[in-house]
Short mmCIF file of C-alpha atoms in Angstrom, two decimals:
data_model
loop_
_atom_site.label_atom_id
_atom_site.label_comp_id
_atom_site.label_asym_id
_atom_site.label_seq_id
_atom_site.Cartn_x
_atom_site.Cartn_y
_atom_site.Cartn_z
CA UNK W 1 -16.62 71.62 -14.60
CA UNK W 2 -17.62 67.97 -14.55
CA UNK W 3 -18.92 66.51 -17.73
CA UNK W 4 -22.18 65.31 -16.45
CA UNK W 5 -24.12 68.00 -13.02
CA UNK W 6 -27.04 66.77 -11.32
CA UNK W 7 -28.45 68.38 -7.94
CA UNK W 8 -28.23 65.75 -5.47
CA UNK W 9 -31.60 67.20 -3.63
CA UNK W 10 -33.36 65.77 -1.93
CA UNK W 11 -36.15 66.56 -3.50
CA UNK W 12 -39.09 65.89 -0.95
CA UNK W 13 -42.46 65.88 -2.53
CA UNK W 14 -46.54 64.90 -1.41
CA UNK W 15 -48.04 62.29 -3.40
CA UNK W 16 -49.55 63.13 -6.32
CA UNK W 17 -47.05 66.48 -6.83
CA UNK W 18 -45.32 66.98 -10.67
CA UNK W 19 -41.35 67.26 -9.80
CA UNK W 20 -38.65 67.53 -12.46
CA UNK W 21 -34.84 67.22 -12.78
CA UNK W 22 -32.55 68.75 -14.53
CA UNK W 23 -29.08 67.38 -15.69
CA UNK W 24 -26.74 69.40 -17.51
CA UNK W 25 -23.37 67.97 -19.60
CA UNK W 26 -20.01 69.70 -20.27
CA UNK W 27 -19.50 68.48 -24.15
CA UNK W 28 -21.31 69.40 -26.79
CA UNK W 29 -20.65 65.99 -28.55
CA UNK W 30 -22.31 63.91 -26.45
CA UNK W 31 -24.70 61.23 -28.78
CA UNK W 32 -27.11 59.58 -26.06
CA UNK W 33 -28.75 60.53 -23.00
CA UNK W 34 -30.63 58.22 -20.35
CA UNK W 35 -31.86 58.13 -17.12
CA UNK W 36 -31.58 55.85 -14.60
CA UNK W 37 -33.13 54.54 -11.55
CA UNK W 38 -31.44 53.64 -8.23
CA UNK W 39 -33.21 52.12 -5.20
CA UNK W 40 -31.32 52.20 -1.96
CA UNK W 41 -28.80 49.96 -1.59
CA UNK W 42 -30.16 48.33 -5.03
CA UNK W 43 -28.10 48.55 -8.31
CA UNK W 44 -28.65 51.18 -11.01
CA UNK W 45 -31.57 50.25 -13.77
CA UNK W 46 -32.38 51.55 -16.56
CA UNK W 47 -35.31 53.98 -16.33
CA UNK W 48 -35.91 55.40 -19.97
CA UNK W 49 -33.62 56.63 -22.87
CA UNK W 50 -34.08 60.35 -23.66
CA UNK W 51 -34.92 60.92 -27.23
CA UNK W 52 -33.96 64.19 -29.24
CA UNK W 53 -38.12 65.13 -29.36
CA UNK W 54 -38.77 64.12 -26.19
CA UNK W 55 -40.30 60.90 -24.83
CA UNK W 56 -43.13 59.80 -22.27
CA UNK W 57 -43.65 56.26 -20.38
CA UNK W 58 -46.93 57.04 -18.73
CA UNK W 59 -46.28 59.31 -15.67
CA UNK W 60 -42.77 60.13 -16.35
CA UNK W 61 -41.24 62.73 -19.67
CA UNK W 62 -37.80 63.29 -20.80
CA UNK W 63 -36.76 65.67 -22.56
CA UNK W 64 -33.13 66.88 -24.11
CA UNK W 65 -32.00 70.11 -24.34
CA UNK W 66 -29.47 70.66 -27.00
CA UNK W 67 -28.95 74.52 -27.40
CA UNK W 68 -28.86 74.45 -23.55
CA UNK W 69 -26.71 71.18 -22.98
CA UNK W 70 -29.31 69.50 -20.75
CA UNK W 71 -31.80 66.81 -20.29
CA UNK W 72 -34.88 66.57 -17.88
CA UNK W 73 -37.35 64.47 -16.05
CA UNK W 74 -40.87 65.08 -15.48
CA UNK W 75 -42.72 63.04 -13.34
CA UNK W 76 -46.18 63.23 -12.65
CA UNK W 77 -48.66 62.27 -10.06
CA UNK W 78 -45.99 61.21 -8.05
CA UNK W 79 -46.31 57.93 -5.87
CA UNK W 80 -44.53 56.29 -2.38
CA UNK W 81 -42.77 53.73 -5.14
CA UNK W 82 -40.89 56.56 -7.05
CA UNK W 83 -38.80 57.48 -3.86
CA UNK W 84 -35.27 56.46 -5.13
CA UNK W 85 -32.40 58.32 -6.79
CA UNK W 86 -32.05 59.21 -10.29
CA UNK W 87 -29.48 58.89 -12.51
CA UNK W 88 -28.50 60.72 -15.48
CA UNK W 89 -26.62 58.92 -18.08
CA UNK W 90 -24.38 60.93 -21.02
CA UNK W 91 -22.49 58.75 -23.71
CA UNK W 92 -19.58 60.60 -25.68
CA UNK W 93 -18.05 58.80 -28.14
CA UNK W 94 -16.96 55.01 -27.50
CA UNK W 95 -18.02 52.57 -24.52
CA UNK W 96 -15.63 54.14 -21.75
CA UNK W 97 -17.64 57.30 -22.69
CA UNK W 98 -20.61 56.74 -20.18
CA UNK W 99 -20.76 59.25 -17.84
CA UNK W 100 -22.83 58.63 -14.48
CA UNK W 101 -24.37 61.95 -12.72
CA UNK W 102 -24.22 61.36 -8.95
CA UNK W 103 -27.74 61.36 -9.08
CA UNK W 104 -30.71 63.18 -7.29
CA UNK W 105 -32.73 61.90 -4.67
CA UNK W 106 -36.33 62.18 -4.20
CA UNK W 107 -38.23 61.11 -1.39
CA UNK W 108 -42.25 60.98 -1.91
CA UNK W 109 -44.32 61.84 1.09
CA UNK W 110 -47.68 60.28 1.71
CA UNK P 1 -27.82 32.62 -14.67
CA UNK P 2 -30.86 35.22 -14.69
CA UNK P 3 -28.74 38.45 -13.91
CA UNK P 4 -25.83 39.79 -13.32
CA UNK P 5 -24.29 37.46 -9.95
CA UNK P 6 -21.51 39.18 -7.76
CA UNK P 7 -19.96 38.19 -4.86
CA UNK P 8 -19.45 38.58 -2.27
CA UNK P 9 -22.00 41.12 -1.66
CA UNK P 10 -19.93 41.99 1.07
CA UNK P 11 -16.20 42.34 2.40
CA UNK P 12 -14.52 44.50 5.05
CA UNK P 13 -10.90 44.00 5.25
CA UNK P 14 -7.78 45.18 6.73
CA UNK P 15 -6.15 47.99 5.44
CA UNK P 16 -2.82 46.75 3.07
CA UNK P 17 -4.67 43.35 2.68
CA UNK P 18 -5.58 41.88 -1.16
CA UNK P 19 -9.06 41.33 -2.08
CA UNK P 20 -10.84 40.08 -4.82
CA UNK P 21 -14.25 40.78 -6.35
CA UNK P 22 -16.29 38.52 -8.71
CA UNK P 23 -18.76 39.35 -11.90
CA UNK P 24 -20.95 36.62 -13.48
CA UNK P 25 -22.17 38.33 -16.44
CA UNK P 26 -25.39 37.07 -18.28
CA UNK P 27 -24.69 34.15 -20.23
CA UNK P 28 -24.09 35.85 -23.76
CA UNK P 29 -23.37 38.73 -23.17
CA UNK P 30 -19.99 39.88 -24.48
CA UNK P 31 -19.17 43.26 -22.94
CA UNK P 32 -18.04 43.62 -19.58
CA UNK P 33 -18.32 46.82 -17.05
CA UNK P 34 -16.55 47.28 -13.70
CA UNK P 35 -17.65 50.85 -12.37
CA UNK P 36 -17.08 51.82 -8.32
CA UNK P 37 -19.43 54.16 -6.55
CA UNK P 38 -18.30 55.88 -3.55
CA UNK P 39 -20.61 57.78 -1.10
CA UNK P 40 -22.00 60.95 -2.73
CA UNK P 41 -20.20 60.18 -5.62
CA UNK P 42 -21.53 59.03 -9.61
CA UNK P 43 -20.13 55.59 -10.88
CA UNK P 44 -16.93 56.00 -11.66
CA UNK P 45 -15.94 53.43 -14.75
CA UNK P 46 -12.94 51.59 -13.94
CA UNK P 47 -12.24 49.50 -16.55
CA UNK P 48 -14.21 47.61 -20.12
CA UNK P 49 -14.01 43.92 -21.22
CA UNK P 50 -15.12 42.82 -24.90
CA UNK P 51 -15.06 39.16 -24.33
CA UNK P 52 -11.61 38.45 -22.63
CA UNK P 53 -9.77 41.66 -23.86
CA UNK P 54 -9.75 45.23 -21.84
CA UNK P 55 -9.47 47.61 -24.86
CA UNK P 56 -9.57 50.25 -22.30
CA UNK P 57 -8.48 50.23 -18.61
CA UNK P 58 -7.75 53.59 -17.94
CA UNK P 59 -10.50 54.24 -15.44
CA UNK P 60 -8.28 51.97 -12.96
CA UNK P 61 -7.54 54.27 -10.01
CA UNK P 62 -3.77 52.60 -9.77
CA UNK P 63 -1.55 49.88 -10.20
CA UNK P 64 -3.16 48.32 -7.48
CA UNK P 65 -6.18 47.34 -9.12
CA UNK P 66 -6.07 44.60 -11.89
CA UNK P 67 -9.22 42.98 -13.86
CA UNK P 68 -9.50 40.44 -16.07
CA UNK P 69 -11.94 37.70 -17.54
CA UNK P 70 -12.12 34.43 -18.49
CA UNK P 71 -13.76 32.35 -20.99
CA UNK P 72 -15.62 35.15 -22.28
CA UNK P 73 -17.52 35.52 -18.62
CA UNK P 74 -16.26 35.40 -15.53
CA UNK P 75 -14.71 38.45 -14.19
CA UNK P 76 -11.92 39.30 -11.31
CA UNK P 77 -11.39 42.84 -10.45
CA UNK P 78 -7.91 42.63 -7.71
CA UNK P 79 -7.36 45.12 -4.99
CA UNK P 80 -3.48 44.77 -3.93
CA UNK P 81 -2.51 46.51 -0.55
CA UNK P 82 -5.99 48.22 -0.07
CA UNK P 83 -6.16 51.43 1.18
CA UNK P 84 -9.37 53.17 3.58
CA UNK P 85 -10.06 55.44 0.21
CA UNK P 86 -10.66 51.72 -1.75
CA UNK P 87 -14.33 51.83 -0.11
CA UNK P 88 -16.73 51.66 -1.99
CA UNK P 89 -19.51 49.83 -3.72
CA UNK P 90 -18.13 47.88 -6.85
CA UNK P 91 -20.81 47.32 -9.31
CA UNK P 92 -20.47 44.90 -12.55
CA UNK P 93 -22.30 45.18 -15.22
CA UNK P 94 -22.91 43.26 -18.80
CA UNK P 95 -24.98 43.96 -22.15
CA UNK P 96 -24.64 42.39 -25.96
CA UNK P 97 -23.17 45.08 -27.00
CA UNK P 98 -20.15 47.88 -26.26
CA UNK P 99 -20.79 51.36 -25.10
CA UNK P 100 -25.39 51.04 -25.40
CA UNK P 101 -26.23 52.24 -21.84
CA UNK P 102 -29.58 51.29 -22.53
CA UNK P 103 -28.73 47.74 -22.93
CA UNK P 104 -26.94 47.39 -19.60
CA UNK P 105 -27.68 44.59 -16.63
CA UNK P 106 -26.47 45.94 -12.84
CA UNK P 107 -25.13 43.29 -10.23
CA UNK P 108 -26.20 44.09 -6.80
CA UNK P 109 -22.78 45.29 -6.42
CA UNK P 110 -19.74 44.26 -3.71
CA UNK P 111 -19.94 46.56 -1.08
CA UNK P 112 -15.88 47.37 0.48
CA UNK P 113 -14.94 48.37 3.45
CA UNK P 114 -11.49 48.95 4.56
CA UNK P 115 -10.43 49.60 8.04
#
């Protein structure tokens, strides 16, 4: 099983549509959880950190999962600019510990 | 500099043929991230500098790659004898501190190809 699963989609959505991803990790000791954005041909950036209650940055939520061994991200009112992929980030331990998911794409329809 | 500067942003090169890839951190920052990201594949980690030390290089896929940096910035990430599987993008990245993802500045990568 690999330590951090992600569907690669792609997810294609209308504007304005809610979509969510889910992410699930292997170990159970894994401290920190993120999410990451990645334009085509552009370099990963950081999207948002996922918090153990749950966070929001206007249109977009994430949320961890302990029990379950998974985080998620909601976004809302979806627009043309969110069509990119998105990464999901797991940190076990020390600084080699920083798992990448490969990532799931979404592509936002007008 | 502003970012994270790599270069060259792109190299194709003959298979069994040495390349080398370059990292200019941000100025400051102390830790040091080579990671590789094929097609349809995560970022793979390759190897972790804390200014000029590599306290961990397992994530190397061989003994054909070799890293190291200088002065505390500059970074050099060697490909000996490259091989068609060496493609790949080759991001760098740099933050303060060790092991915060959240803290992390992205190059715009090298992008390898091997033929």
């Amino acid at each position: 099983r690999k330590e951090v699963e992600q569907d690669p989609g792609p997810f294609n959505v209308p504007e304005g549509a809610t979509v969510a991803f889910n992410c699930t990790y292997s170990n159970s000791a894994s401290q920190s959880f993120f999410w990451y954005r990645q334009d085509c041909r552009k370099e990963p950036k950081l999207l948002m950190s996922v918090y153990s209650s749950g966070n929001e940055d206007g249109r977009f939520t994430a949320q961890l999962n302990r029990a379950s061994q998974y985080i998620s991200l909601l976004i809302r009112d979806s627009k043309l600019s969110d069509s990119a992929t998105y990464l999901c980030v797991v940190r076990t331990g020390g600084y080699q510990k920083v798992t990448f998911g490969i990532g799931t794409k979404l592509q936002v329809i007008p | 500099g502003a970012g994270v500067s790599q270069s060259p942003s792109n190299k194709v090169t003959e298979k069994g043929k040495d390349v080398e890839l370059r990292c200019d951190p941000i100025s400051g920052h102390t830790a040091l991230y080579w990671y590789r990201q094929s097609l349809g594949q995560g970022l793979e980690f390759l190897i972790y500098f804390q200014g000029n030390s590599a306290p961990d290089k397992s994530g190397l896929p061989s003994d054909r790659f070799s890293a190291e940096r200088t002065g505390g910035s500059v970074s050099t990430l060697t490909i000996q004898r490259t091989q068609q599987e060496d493609s790949a993008v080759y991001l760098c990245a740099s933050s303060f501190a060790g092991g915060r993802p959240d803290g992390y500045t992205f190059g715009s990568g090298t992008r390898l190809t091997v033929v």
